[in-house]
mmCIF file of C-alpha atoms in Angstrom:
data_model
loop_
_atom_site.group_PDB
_atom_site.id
_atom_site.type_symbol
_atom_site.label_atom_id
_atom_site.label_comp_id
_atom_site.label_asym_id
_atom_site.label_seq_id
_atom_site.Cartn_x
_atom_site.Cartn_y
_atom_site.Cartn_z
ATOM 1 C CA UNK A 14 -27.078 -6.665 10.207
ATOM 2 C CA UNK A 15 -24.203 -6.528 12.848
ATOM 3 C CA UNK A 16 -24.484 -5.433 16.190
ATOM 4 C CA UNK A 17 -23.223 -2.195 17.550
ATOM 5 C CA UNK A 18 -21.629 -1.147 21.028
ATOM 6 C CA UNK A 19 -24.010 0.886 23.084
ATOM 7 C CA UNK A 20 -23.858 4.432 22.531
ATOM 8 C CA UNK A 21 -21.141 4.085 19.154
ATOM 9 C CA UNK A 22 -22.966 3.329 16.524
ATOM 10 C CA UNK A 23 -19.450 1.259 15.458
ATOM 11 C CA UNK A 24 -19.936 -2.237 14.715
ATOM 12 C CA UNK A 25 -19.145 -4.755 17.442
ATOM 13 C CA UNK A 26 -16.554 -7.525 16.583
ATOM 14 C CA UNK A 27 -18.251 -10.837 18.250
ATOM 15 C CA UNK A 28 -15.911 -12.913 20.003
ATOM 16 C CA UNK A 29 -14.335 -15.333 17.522
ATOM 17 C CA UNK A 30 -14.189 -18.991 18.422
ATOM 18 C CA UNK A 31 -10.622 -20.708 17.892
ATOM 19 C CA UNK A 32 -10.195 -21.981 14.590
ATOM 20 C CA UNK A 33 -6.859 -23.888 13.270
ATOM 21 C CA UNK A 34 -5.100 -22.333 9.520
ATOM 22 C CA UNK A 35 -6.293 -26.121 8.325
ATOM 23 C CA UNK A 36 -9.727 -25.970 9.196
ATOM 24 C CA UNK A 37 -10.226 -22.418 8.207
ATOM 25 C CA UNK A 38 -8.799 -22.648 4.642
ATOM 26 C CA UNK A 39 -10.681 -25.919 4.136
ATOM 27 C CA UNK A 40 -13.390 -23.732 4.708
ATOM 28 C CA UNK A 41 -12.952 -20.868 2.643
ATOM 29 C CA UNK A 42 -12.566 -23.368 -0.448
ATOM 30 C CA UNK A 43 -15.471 -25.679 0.136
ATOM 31 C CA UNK A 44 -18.042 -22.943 1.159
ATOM 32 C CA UNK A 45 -17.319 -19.729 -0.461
ATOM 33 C CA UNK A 46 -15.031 -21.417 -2.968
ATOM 34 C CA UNK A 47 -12.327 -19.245 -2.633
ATOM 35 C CA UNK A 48 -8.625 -19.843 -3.528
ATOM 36 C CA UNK A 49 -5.856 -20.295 -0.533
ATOM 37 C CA UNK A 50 -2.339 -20.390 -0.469
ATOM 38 C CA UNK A 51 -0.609 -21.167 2.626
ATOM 39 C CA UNK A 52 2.161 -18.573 3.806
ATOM 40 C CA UNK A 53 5.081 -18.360 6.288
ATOM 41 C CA UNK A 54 4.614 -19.469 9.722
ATOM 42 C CA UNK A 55 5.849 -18.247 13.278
ATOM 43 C CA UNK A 56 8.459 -20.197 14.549
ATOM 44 C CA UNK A 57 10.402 -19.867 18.002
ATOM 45 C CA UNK A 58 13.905 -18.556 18.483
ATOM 46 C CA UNK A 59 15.441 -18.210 21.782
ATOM 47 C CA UNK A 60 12.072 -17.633 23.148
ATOM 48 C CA UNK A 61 10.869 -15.208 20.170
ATOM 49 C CA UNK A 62 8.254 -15.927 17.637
ATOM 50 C CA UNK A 63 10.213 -15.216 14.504
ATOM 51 C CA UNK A 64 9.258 -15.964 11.012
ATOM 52 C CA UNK A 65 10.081 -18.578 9.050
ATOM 53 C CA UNK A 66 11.383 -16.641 6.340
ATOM 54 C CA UNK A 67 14.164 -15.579 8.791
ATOM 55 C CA UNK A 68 14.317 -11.660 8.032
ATOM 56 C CA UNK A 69 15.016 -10.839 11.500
ATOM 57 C CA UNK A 70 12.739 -7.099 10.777
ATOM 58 C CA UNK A 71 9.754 -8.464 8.766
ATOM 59 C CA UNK A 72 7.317 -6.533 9.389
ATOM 60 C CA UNK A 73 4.335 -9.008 9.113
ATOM 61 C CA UNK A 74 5.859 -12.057 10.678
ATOM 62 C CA UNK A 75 4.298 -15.051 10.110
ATOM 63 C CA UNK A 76 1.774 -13.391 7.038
ATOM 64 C CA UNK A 77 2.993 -13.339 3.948
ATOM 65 C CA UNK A 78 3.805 -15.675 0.779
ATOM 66 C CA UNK A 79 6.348 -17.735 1.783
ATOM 67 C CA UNK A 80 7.323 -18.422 -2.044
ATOM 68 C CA UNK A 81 7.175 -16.297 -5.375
ATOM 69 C CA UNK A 82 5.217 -18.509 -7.250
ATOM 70 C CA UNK A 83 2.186 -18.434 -4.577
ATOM 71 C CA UNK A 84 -0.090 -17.240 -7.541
ATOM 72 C CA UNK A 85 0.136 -20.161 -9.069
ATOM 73 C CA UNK A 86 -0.224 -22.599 -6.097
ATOM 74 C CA UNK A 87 -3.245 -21.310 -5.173
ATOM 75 C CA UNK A 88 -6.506 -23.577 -5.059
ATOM 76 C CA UNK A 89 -9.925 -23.551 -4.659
ATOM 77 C CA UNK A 90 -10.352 -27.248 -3.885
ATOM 78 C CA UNK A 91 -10.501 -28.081 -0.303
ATOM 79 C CA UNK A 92 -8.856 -31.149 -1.176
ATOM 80 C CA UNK A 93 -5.562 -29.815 -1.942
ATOM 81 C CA UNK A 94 -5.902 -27.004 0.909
ATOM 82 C CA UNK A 95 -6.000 -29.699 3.226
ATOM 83 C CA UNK A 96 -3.145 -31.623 2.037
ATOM 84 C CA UNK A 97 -1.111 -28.235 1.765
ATOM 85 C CA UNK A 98 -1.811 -27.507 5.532
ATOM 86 C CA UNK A 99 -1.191 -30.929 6.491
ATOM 87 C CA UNK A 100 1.951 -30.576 5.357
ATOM 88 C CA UNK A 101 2.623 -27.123 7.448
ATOM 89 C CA UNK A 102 -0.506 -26.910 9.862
ATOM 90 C CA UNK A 103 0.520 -23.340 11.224
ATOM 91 C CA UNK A 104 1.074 -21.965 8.427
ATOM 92 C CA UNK A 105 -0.865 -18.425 7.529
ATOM 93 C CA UNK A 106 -4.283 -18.713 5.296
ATOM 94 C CA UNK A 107 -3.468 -16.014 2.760
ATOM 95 C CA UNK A 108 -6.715 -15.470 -0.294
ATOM 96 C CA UNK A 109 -5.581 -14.299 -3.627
ATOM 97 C CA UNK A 110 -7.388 -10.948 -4.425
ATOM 98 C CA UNK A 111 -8.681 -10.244 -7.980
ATOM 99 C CA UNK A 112 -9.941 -13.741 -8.633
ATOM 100 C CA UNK A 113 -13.437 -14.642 -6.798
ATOM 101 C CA UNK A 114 -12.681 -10.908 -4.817
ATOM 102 C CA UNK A 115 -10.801 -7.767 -4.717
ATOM 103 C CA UNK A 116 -10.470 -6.343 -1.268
ATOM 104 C CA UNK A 117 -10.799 -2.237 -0.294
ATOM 105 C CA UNK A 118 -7.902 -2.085 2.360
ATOM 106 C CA UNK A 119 -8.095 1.100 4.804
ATOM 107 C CA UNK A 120 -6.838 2.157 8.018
ATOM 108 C CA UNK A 121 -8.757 0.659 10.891
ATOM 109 C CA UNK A 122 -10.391 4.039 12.281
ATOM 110 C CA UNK A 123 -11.597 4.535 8.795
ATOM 111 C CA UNK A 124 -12.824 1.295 8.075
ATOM 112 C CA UNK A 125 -14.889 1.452 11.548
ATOM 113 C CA UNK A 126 -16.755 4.798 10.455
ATOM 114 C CA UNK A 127 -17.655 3.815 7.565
ATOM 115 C CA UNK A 128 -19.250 0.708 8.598
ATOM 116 C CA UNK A 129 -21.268 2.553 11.126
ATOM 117 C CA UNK A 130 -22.179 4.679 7.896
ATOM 118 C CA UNK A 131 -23.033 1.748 5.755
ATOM 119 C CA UNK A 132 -25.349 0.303 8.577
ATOM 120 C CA UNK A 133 -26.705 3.475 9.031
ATOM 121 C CA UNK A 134 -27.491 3.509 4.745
ATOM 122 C CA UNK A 135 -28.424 -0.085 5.155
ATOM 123 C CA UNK A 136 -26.155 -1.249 2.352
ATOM 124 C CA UNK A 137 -24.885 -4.728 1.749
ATOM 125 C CA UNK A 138 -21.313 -5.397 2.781
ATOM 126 C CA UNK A 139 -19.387 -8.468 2.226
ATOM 127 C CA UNK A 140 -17.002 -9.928 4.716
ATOM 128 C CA UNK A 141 -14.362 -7.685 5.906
ATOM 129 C CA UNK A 142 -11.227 -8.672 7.870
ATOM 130 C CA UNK A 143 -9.567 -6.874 10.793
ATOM 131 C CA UNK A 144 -6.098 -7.191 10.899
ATOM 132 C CA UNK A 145 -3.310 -6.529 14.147
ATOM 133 C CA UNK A 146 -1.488 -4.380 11.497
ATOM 134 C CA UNK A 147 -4.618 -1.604 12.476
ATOM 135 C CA UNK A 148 -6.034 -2.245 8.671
ATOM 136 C CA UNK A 149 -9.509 -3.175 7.568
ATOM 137 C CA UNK A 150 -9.944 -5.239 3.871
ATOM 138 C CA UNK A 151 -13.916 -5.192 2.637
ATOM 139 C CA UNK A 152 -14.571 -7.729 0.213
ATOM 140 C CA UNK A 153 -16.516 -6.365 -3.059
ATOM 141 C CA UNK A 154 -16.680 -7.936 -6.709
ATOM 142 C CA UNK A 155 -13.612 -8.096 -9.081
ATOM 143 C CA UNK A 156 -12.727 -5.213 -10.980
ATOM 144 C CA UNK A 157 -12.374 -3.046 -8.223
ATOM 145 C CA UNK A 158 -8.761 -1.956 -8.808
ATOM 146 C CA UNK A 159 -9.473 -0.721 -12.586
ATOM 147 C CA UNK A 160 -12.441 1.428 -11.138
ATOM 148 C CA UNK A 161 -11.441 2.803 -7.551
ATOM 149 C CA UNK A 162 -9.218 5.785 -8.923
ATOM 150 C CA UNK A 163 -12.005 7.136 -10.991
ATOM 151 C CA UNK A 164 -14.805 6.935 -8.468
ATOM 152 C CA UNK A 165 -12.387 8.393 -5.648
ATOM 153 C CA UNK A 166 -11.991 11.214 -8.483
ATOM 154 C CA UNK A 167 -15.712 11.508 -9.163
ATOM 155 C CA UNK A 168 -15.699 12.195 -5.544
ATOM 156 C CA UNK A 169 -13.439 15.091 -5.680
ATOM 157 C CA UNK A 170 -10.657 13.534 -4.323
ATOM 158 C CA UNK A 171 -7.514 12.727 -5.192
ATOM 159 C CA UNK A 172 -6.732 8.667 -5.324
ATOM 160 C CA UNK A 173 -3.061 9.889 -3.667
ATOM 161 C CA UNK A 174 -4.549 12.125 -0.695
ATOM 162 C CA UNK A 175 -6.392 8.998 0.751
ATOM 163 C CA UNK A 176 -5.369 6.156 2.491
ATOM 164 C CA UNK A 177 -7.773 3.834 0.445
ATOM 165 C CA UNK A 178 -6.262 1.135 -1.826
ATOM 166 C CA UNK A 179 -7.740 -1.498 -4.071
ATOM 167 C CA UNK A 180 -6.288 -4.829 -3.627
ATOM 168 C CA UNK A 181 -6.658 -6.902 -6.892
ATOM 169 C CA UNK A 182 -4.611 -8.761 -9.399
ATOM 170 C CA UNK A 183 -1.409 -9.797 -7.957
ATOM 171 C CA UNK A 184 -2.444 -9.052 -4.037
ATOM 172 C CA UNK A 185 -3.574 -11.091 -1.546
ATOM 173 C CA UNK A 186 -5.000 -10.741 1.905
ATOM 174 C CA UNK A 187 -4.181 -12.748 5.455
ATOM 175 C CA UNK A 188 -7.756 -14.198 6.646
ATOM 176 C CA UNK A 189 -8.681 -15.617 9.727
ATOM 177 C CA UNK A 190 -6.952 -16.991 11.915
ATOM 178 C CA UNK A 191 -3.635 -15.891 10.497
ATOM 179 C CA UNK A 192 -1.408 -14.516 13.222
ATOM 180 C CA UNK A 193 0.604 -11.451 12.669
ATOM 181 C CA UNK A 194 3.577 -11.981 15.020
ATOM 182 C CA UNK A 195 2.667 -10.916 18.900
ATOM 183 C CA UNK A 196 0.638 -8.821 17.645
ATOM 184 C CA UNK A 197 -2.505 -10.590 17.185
ATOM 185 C CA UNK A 198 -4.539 -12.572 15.043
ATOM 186 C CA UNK A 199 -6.649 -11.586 11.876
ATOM 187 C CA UNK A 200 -10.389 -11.373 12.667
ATOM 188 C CA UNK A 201 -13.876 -10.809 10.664
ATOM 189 C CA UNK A 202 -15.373 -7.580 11.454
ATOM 190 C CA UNK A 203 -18.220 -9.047 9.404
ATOM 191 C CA UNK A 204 -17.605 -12.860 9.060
ATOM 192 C CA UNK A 205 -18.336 -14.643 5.608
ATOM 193 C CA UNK A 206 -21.866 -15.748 6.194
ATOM 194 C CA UNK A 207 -24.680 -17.294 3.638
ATOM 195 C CA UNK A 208 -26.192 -13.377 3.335
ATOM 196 C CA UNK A 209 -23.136 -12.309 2.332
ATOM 197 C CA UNK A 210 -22.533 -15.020 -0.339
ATOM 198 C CA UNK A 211 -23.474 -12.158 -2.825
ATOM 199 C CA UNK A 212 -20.238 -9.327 -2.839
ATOM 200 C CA UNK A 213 -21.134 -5.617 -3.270
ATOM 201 C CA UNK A 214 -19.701 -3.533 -6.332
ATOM 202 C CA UNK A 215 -16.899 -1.165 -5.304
ATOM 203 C CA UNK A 216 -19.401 1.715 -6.658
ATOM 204 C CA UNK A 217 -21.206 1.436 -3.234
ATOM 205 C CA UNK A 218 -18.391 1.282 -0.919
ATOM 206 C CA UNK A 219 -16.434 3.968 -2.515
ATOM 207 C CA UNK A 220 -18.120 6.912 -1.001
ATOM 208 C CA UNK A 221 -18.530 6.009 2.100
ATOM 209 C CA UNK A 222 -15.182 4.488 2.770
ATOM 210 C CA UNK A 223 -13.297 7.531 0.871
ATOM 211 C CA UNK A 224 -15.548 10.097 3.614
ATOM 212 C CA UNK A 225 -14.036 8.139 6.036
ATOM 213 C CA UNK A 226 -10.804 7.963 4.857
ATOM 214 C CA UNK A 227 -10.929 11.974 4.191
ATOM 215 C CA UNK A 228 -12.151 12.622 7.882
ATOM 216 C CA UNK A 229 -9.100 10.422 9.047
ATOM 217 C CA UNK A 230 -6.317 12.411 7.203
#
């Protein structure tokens, strides 16, 4: 179970000890055998860090696909992540959702209650990423994107009044230690760990992360 701050009950974020894109996405494929792709990278202009896709207003510099066929160059073997990022070692780590993982994406207040909730109900969460962009992803089985708009409506809820999307087929998400711009880097708010080999169905995030979502409207 995660620590909390004092007083909270919201889950503390441990410090996070510098890892490089290579290392990390070696990582991800060898131990939790998920796929990578590696992304755009920040690169400096005139003093800037700009992105090396060179739209002067992207909005997530330095964390996206950097081609349109990154579906199909993603890999689970650490093998070929390492020779991709030793090719371009700052390049983002980016995971392709609705293969080994979908992802719940919500805004960052929202994401923070509910994992105060789910301590609270003692459920078991699977890594979740903090991002600078002030967005939390959980991690929960496949399949998640087919079933979030009926549980949401189960719930009473309409899937278009919250701010709670299912990220599966076709998505990805930026993991650690993916930079977004100045902004910051992507962290773990609960980092992959052997107890959390084992991903949670979406049916026992859902309600607690679409409370949250509802009290953050």
């Amino acid at each position: 179970m995660e620590e909390t701050i004092p007083g909270t009950g919201i889950p503390h974020i441990p410090q996070q000890r510098g890892t490089s894109p290579l290392e990390a996405a070696v990582r991800y494929a060898e131990e939790r055998h998920w796929d990578v792709f590696p992304g755009t990278w920040l690169e400096a202009v005139d003093g800037v860090q700009r992105c090396s896709c060179g739209e002067p207003t992207c909005t997530v510099p330095g964390a996206h696909p950097a081609c349109e066929d990154w579906a199909t160059r993603a890999t689970g073997s650490a093998t070929a992540a390492r020779r991709m990022w030793q090719q371009r070692p700052t390049a983002s780590v980016l995971l392709p959702t609705g293969r080994t993982f979908d992802a719940i994406e919500v805004p960052e207040t929202a994401g923070f209650l509910a994992l105060a909730r789910m301590e609270r109900m003692g459920l078991s969460l699977g890594p979740v990423t903090l991002a600078p962009d002030r967005r939390m992803r959980f991690f929960v089985l496949p399949g998640a994107e087919v079933k979030v708009p009926g549980l949401v409506r189960r719930l009473g809820w309409s899937p278009r009044s919250l701010d709670l999307t299912a990220l599966g087929e076709g998505a990805y998400v930026a993991a650690p230690p993916t930079r977004f711009g100045t902004r910051g880097a992507v962290q773990w708010a609960r980092r992959p760990t052997p107890a959390n080999r084992w991903l949670p169905d979406v049916e026992e995030l859902v309600p607690p992360l679409a409370y949250a979502c509802g009290r953050d409207r």
